[in-house]
Amino acid sequence: MTNMVLQSQASWGAIERNDKGKRIERKKAMDLDGSSVAAWLAEACLRYSGRALLIASIESSPAIYPFVLGGSTAYLLS
């Protein structure tokens, strides 16, 4: 099952498998640049956590991997 998850991550462009799959490298995060998708992702992160989060901690949450919200998170959420 782990191999299937890693293959999915590689297909999505989140990781890169090297040396015939023996080494895995995390690719650069995809910048959403403050788009409406970024607002949706931030809301999804809040709903997933099921509790209040500091605005500053949303962008560093593992739930939004492999994305970066981009811009000001406070402005985006307002």
Short mmCIF file of C-alpha atoms in Angstrom, two decimals:
data_model
loop_
_atom_site.label_atom_id
_atom_site.label_comp_id
_atom_site.label_asym_id
_atom_site.label_seq_id
_atom_site.Cartn_x
_atom_site.Cartn_y
_atom_site.Cartn_z
CA MET A 1 0.00 0.00 0.00
CA THR A 2 2.86 2.39 0.76
CA ASN A 3 4.21 1.96 -2.75
CA MET A 4 0.78 2.87 -4.18
CA VAL A 5 0.67 6.06 -2.10
CA LEU A 6 4.19 7.00 -3.21
CA GLN A 7 3.29 6.31 -6.85
CA SER A 8 0.24 8.58 -6.52
CA GLN A 9 2.39 11.33 -5.01
CA ALA A 10 4.86 10.95 -7.89
CA SER A 11 2.04 11.09 -10.45
CA TRP A 12 0.71 14.29 -8.87
CA GLY A 13 4.16 15.90 -9.05
CA ALA A 14 4.65 16.11 -5.28
CA ILE A 15 7.67 13.81 -5.13
CA GLU A 16 10.26 12.44 -7.51
CA ARG A 17 11.50 8.87 -7.34
CA ASN A 18 15.18 8.37 -8.21
CA ASP A 19 17.56 5.40 -8.35
CA LYS A 20 14.82 3.03 -9.52
CA GLY A 21 12.48 4.13 -6.72
CA LYS A 22 15.01 3.69 -3.92
CA ARG A 23 15.34 7.41 -3.25
CA ILE A 24 12.49 9.89 -2.94
CA GLU A 25 12.85 13.66 -3.20
CA ARG A 26 10.19 16.18 -2.30
CA LYS A 27 9.57 18.55 -5.20
CA LYS A 28 9.12 22.28 -4.83
CA ALA A 29 5.69 23.23 -3.49
CA MET A 30 3.16 24.54 -6.00
CA ASP A 31 2.41 28.24 -5.41
CA LEU A 32 -1.30 29.03 -5.68
CA ASP A 33 -0.48 32.76 -5.65
CA GLY A 34 -3.53 33.86 -3.69
CA SER A 35 -6.07 32.44 -6.16
CA SER A 36 -9.61 31.38 -5.27
CA VAL A 37 -8.29 27.82 -5.06
CA ALA A 38 -6.00 28.99 -2.26
CA ALA A 39 -8.99 30.30 -0.30
CA TRP A 40 -10.80 26.99 -0.83
CA LEU A 41 -7.73 25.04 0.31
CA ALA A 42 -7.38 27.20 3.43
CA GLU A 43 -11.03 26.56 4.30
CA ALA A 44 -10.59 22.84 3.69
CA CYS A 45 -7.59 22.89 6.05
CA LEU A 46 -9.67 24.55 8.76
CA ARG A 47 -12.53 22.09 8.33
CA TYR A 48 -10.11 19.16 8.38
CA SER A 49 -8.51 20.29 11.63
CA GLY A 50 -11.91 20.56 13.32
CA ARG A 51 -10.64 23.33 15.57
CA ALA A 52 -9.55 26.94 15.45
CA LEU A 53 -6.14 27.60 13.92
CA LEU A 54 -3.94 30.65 13.92
CA ILE A 55 -3.89 32.28 10.50
CA ALA A 56 -0.09 32.12 10.52
CA SER A 57 -0.17 28.34 11.06
CA ILE A 58 -2.46 27.51 8.15
CA GLU A 59 0.24 27.88 5.50
CA SER A 60 2.61 25.61 7.45
CA SER A 61 -0.05 22.95 8.04
CA PRO A 62 0.81 19.53 6.61
CA ALA A 63 -2.78 19.31 5.32
CA ILE A 64 -2.03 21.71 2.45
CA TYR A 65 1.04 19.81 1.21
CA PRO A 66 2.23 20.13 -1.63
CA PHE A 67 0.85 23.64 -2.05
CA VAL A 68 1.79 27.14 -0.86
CA LEU A 69 -1.08 29.60 -0.52
CA GLY A 70 1.00 32.54 -1.68
CA GLY A 71 0.52 36.17 -0.76
CA SER A 72 -0.92 37.25 2.57
CA THR A 73 -2.91 34.47 4.19
CA ALA A 74 -4.82 36.99 6.33
CA TYR A 75 -5.83 38.98 3.25
CA LEU A 76 -6.73 35.80 1.38
CA LEU A 77 -9.06 34.65 4.15
CA SER A 78 -10.71 38.04 4.61
#
